mmCIF file of C-alpha atoms (C1' of nucleotides) in Angstrom:
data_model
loop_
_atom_site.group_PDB
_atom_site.id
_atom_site.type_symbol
_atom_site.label_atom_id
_atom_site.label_comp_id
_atom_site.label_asym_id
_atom_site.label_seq_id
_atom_site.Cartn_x
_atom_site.Cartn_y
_atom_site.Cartn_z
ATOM 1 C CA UNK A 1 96.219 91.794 70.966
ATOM 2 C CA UNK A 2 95.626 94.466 73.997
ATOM 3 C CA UNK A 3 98.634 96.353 74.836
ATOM 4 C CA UNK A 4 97.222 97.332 78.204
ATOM 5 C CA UNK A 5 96.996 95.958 81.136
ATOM 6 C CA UNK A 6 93.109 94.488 82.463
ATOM 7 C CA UNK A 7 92.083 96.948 84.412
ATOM 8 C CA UNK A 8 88.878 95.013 85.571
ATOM 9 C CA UNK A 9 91.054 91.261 85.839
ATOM 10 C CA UNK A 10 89.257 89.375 87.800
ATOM 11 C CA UNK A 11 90.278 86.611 90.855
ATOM 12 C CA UNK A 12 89.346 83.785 88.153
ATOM 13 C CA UNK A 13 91.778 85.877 85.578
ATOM 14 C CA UNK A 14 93.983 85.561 88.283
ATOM 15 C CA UNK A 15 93.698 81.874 88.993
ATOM 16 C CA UNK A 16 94.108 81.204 84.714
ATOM 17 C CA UNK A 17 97.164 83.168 85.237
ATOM 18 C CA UNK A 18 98.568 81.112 88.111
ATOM 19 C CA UNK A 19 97.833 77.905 86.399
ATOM 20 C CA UNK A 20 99.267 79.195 83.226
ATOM 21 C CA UNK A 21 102.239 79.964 85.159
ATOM 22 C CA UNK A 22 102.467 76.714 87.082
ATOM 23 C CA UNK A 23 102.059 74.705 84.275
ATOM 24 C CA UNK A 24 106.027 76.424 82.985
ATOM 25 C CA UNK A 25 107.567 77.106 86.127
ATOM 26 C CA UNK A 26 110.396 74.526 86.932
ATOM 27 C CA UNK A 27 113.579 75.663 85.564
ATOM 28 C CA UNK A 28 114.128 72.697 83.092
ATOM 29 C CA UNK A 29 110.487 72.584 81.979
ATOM 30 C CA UNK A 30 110.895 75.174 78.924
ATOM 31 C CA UNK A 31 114.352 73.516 77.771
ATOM 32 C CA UNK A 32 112.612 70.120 77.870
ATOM 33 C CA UNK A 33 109.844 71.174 75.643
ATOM 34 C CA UNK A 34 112.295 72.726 73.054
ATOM 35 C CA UNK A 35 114.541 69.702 73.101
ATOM 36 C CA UNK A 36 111.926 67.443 72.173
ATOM 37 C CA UNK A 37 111.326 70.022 68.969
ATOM 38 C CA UNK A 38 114.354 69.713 68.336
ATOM 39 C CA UNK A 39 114.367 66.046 67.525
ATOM 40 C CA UNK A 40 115.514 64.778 70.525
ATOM 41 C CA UNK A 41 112.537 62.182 71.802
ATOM 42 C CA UNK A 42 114.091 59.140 74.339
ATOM 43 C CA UNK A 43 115.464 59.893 77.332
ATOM 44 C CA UNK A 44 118.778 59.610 77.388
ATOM 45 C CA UNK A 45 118.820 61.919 74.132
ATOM 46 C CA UNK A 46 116.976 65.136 76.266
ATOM 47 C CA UNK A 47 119.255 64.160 78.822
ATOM 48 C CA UNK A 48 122.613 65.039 76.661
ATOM 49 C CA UNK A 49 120.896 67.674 74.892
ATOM 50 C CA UNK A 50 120.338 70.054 78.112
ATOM 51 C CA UNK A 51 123.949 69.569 79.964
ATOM 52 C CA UNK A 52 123.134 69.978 83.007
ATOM 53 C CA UNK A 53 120.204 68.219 84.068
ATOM 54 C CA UNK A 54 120.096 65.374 86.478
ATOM 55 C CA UNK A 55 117.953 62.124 85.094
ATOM 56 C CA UNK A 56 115.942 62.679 88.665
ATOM 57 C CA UNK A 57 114.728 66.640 87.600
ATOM 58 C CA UNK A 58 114.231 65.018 83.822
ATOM 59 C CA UNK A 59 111.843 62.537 84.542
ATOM 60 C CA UNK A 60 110.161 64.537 87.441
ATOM 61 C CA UNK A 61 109.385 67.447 84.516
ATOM 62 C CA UNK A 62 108.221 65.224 82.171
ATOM 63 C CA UNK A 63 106.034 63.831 84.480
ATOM 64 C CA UNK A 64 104.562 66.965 84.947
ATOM 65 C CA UNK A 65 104.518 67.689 81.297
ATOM 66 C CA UNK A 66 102.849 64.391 80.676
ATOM 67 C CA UNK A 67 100.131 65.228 83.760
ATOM 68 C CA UNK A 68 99.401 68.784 81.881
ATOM 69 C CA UNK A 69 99.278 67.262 78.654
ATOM 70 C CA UNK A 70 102.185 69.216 76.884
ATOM 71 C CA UNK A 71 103.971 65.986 76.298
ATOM 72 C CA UNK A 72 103.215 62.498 75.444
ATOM 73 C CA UNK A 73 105.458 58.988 76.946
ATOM 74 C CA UNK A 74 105.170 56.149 73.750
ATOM 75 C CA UNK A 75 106.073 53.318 74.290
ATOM 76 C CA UNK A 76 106.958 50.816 71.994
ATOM 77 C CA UNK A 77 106.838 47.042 72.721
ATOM 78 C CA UNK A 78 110.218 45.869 71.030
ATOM 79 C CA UNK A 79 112.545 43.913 72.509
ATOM 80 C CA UNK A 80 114.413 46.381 73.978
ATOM 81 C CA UNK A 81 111.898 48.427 74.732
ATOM 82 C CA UNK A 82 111.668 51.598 73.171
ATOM 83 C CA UNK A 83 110.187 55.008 74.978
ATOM 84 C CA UNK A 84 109.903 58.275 73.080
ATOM 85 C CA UNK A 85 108.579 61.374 74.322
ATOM 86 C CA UNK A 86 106.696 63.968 71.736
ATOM 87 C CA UNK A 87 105.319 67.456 72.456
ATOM 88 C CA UNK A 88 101.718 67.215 71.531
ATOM 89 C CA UNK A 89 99.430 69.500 69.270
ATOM 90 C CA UNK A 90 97.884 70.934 72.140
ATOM 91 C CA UNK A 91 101.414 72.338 73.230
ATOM 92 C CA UNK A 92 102.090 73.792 70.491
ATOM 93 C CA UNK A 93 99.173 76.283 71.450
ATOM 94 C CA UNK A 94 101.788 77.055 73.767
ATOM 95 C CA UNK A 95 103.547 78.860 70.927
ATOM 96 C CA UNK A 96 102.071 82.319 71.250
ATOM 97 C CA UNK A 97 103.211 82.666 74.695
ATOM 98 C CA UNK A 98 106.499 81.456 74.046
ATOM 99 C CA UNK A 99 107.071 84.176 71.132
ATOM 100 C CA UNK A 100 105.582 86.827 73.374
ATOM 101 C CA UNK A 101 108.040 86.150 76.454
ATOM 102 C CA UNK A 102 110.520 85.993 74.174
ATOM 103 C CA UNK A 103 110.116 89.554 72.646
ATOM 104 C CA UNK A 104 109.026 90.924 76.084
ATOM 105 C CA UNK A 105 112.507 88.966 77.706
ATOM 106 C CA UNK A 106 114.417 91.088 74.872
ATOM 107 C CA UNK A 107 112.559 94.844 75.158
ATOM 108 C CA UNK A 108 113.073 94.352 78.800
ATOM 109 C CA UNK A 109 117.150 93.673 78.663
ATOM 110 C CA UNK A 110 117.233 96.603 76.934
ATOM 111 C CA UNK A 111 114.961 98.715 79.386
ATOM 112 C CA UNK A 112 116.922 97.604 82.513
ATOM 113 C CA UNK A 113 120.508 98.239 80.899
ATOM 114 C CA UNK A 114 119.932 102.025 80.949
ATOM 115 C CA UNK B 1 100.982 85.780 65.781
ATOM 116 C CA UNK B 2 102.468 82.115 65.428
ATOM 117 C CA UNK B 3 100.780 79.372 66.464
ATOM 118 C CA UNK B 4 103.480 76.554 66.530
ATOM 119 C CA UNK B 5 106.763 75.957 69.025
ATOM 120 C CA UNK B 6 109.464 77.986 68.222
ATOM 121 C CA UNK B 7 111.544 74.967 66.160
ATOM 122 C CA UNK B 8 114.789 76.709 65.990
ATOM 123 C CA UNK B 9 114.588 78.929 69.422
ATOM 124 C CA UNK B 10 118.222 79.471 70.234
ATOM 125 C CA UNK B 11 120.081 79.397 73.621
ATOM 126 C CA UNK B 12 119.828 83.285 73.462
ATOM 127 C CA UNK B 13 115.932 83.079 73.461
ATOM 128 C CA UNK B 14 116.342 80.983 75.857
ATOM 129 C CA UNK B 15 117.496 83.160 78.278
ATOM 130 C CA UNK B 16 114.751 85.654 77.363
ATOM 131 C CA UNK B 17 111.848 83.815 78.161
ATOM 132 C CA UNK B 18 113.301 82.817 81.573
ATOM 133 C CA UNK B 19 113.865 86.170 81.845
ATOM 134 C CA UNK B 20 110.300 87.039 81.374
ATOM 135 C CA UNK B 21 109.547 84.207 83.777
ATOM 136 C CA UNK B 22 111.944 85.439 86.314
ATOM 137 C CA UNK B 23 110.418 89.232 86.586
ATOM 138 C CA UNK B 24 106.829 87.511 87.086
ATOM 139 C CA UNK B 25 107.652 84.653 89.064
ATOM 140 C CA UNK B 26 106.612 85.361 93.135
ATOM 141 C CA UNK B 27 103.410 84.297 94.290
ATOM 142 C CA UNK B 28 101.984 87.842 94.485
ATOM 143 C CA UNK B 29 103.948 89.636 91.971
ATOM 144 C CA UNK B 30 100.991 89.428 89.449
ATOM 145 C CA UNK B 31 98.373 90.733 92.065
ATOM 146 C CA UNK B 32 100.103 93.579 93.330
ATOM 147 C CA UNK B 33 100.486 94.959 89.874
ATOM 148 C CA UNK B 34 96.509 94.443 89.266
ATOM 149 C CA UNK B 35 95.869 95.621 92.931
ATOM 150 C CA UNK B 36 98.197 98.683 91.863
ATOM 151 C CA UNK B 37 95.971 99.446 88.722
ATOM 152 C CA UNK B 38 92.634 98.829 90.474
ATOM 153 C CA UNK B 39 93.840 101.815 92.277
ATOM 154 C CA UNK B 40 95.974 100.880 95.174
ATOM 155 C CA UNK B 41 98.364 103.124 95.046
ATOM 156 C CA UNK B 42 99.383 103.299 99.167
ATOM 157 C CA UNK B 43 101.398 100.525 100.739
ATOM 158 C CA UNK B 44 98.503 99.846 103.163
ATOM 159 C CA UNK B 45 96.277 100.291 100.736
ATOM 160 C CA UNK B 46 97.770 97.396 98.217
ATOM 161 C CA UNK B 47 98.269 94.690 102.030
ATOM 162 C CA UNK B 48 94.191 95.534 102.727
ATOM 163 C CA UNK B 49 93.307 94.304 98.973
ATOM 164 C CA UNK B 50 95.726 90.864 98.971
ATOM 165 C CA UNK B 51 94.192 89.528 102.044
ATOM 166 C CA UNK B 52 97.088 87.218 103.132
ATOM 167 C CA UNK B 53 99.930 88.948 102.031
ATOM 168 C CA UNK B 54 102.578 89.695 104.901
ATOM 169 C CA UNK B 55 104.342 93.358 104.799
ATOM 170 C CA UNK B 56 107.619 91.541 104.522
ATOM 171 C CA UNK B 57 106.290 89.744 101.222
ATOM 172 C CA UNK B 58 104.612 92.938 99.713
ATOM 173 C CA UNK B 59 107.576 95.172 100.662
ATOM 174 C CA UNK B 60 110.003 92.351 99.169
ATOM 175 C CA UNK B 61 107.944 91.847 95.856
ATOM 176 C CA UNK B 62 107.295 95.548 95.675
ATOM 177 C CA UNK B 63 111.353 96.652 95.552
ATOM 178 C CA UNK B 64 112.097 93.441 92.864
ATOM 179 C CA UNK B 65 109.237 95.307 90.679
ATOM 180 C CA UNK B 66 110.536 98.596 90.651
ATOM 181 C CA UNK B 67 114.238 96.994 90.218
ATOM 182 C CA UNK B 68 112.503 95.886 86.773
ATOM 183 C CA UNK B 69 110.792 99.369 86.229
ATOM 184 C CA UNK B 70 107.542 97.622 86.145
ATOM 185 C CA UNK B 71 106.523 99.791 89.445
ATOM 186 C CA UNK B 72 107.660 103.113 90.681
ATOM 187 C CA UNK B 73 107.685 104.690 94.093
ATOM 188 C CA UNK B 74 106.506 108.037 94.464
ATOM 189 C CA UNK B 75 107.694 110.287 98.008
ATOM 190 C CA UNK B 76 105.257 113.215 98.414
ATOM 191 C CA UNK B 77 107.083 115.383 101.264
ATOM 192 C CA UNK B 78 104.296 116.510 102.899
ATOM 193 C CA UNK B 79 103.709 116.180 106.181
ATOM 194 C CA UNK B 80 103.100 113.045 107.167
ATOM 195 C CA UNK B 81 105.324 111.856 103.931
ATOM 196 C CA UNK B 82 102.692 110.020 101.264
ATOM 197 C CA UNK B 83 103.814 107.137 99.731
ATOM 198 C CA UNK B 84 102.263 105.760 96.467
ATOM 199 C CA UNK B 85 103.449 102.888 94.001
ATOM 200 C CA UNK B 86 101.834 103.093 90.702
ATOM 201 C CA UNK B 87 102.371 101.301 87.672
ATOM 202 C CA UNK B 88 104.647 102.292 84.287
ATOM 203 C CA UNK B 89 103.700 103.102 80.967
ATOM 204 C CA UNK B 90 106.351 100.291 80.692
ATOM 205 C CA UNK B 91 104.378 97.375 82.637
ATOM 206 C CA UNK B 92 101.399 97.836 79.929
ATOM 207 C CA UNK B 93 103.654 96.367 77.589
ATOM 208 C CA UNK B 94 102.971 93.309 80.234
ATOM 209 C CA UNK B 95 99.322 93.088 78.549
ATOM 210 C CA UNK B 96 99.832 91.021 76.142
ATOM 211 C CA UNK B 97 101.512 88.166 77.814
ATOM 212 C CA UNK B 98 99.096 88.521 80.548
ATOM 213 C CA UNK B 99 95.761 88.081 78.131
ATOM 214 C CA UNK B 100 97.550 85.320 76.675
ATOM 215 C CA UNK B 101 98.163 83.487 79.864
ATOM 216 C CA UNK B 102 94.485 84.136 80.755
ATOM 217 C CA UNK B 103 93.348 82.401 77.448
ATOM 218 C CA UNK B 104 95.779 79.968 77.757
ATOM 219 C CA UNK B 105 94.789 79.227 81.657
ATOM 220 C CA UNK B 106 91.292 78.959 80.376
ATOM 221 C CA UNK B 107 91.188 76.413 77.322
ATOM 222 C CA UNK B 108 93.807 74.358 79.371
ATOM 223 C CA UNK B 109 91.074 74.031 82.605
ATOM 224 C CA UNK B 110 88.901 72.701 79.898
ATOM 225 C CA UNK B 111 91.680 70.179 78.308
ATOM 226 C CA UNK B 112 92.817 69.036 81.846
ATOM 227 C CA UNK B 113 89.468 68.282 83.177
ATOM 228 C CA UNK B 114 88.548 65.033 80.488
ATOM 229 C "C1'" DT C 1 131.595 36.986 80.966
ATOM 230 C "C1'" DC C 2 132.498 41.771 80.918
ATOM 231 C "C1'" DT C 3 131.265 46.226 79.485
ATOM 232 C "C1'" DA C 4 128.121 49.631 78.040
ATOM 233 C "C1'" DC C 5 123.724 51.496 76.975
ATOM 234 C "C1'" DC C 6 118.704 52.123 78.123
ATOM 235 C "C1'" DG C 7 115.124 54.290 81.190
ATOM 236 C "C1'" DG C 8 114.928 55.553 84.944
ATOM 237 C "C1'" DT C 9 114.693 55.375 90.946
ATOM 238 C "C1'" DA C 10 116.519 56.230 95.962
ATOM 239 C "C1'" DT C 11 118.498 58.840 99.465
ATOM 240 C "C1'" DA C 12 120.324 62.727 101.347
ATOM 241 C "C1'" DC C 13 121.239 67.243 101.223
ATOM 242 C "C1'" DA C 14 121.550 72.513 99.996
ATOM 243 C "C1'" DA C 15 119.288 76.740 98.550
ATOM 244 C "C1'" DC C 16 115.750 79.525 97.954
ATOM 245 C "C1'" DA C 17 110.922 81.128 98.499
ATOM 246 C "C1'" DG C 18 107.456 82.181 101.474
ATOM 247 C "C1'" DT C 19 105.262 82.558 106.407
ATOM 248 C "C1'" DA C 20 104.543 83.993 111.223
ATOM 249 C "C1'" DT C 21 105.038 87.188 114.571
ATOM 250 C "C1'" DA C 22 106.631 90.976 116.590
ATOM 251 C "C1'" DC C 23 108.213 95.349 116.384
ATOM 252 C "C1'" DC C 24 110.106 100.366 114.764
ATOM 253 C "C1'" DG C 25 109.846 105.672 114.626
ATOM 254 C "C1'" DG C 26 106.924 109.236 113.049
ATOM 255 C "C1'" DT C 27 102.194 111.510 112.711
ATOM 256 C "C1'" DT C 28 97.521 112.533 113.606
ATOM 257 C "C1'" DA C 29 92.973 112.249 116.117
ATOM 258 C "C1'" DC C 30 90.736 111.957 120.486
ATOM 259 C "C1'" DG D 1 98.776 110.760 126.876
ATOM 260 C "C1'" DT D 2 97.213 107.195 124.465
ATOM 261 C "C1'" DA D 3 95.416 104.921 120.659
ATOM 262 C "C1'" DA D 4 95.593 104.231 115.823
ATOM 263 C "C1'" DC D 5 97.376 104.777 111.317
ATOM 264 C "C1'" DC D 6 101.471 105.157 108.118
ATOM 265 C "C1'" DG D 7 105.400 102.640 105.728
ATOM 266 C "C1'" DG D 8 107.707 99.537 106.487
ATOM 267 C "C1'" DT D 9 111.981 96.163 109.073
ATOM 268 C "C1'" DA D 10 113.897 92.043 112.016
ATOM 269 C "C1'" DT D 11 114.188 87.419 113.296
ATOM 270 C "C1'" DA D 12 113.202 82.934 113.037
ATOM 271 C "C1'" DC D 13 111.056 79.451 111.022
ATOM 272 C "C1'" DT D 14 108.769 76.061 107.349
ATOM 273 C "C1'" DG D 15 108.183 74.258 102.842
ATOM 274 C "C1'" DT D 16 109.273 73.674 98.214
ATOM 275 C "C1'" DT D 17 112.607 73.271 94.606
ATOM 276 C "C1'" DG D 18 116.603 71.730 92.807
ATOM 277 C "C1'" DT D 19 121.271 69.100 93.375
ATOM 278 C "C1'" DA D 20 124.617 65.337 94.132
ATOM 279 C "C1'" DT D 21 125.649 60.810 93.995
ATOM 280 C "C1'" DA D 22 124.873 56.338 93.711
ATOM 281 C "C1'" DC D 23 122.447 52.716 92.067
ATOM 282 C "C1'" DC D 24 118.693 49.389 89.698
ATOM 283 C "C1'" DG D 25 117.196 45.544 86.331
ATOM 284 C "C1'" DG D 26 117.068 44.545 81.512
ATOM 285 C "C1'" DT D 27 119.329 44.157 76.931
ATOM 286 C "C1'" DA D 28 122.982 44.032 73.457
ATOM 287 C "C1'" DG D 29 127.570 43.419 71.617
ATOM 288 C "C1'" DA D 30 132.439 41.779 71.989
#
DNA sequence: TCTACCGGTATACAACAGTATACCGGTTAC
DNA sequence: GTAACCGGTATACTGTTGTATACCGGTAGA
C-alpha cells in the first residue's frame, strides 16, 4: 500500500475518486451498511437500530445502495409479505476502505488535538 | 489488509470514518491537494489549474484544509509578499485511502455498467 | 371491530453547500 | 497614469441534502 500521495493522479483518478466518494456520501449511508451486518435486515429493524433516522432518508439510502449495488431488496412472497435487505459480496470489497478511514479518522483526532 | 465489513465496528469507529469523510468531503477539496502537489503552490496558480473553481470556493476549501493540517500557508515577506500553500508530510498519510478509492472507483465502473 | 405492526410515501420546510459577479488594496511593468 | 497581476473578500443567489410530520393500504391478533 503507497503511503504517498500520486503525484502524477490523473483527471480519470480523479473521477474514480469522486464516484468512490459519491457512492458513501449521505450521512446515513455508512450506518445503514453496518446495521445490516449487524443482523438487522427488514426495514423497520434498520429503522430502530440507527435512532434517528426518518423512514423517508432510510428508504431514499437504500435506494441508492440498491442502485450501486452495495445492498440487495428480497422479497419474499408470504402472506404478509416479507422484505429483507442484505449487504452483498461485492460490498464487502468495501471493507478495505472502511478499515483505512477508520485508522486515518483516529491518527487524525489525535493530530488536530495538539 | 481485511477484505470483509467491519462486523463489530462500534459507534466510536463510527465517528472516525465520518470523520475521514468530513475532512475530504467539498467538491474540490481532493483537487486542490493534487493541484498543490503537481506544483501549484500560489493561490493563482492552484484557480488557473481547477478551471471552474471560484476564489471564494478555493479560498474557503483552502482555510478548512489547513484547519486539518493537511495544507499549510507559507508568508514570504518580500516585497510584493509571496504566498504559497504546499502540502504536509501529514496529508501523505492521505495515500492510502486515496489509491484505495481509485481502485475501488475503478472495479465499481466495471460492476455498475452490466 | 379496534389496535398495532409492516414497508414504506407525500408534502413542506430548514440548513448547508456551492455559484455568480463584482470588487478590494497593494505592487509591478509599461 | 494606467493596466495587469497578486491574494483574496462581499453579497446575493441557487441547488442539494436532510428534517418534520403526517399519512397510506395491507395484515394479524385480541
Amino acid at each position: 500500500m503507497p503511503r504517498t500521495l500520486p503525484k502524477h493522479a490523473t483527471a480519470e483518478d480523479m473521477k474514480y475518486v469522486q464516484d468512490t466518494l459519491y457512492v458513501i456520501s449521505g450521512k446515513w449511508k455508512m450506518m445503514i451498511i453496518l446495521a445490516i451486518c449487524a443482523g438487522n435486515n427488514r426495514f423497520k429493524e434498520i429503522q430502530r437500530a440507527i435512532p434517528d433516522i426518518t423512514p423517508r432518508m432510510l428508504s431514499k439510502e437504500l435506494k441508492e445502495l440498491e442502485q450501486n449495488k452495495l445492498v440487495v431488496r428480497k422479497v419474499y412472497d408470504e402472506s404478509p409479505v416479507l422484505i429483507e435487505y442484505g449487504t452483498t459480496p461485492y460490498c464487502k470489497s468495501f471493507g478495505a476502505i472502511i478499515h483505512e478511514m477508520i485508522r486515518w479518522g483516529k491518527e487524525h483526532r489525535k493530530i488536530i488535538k495538539r
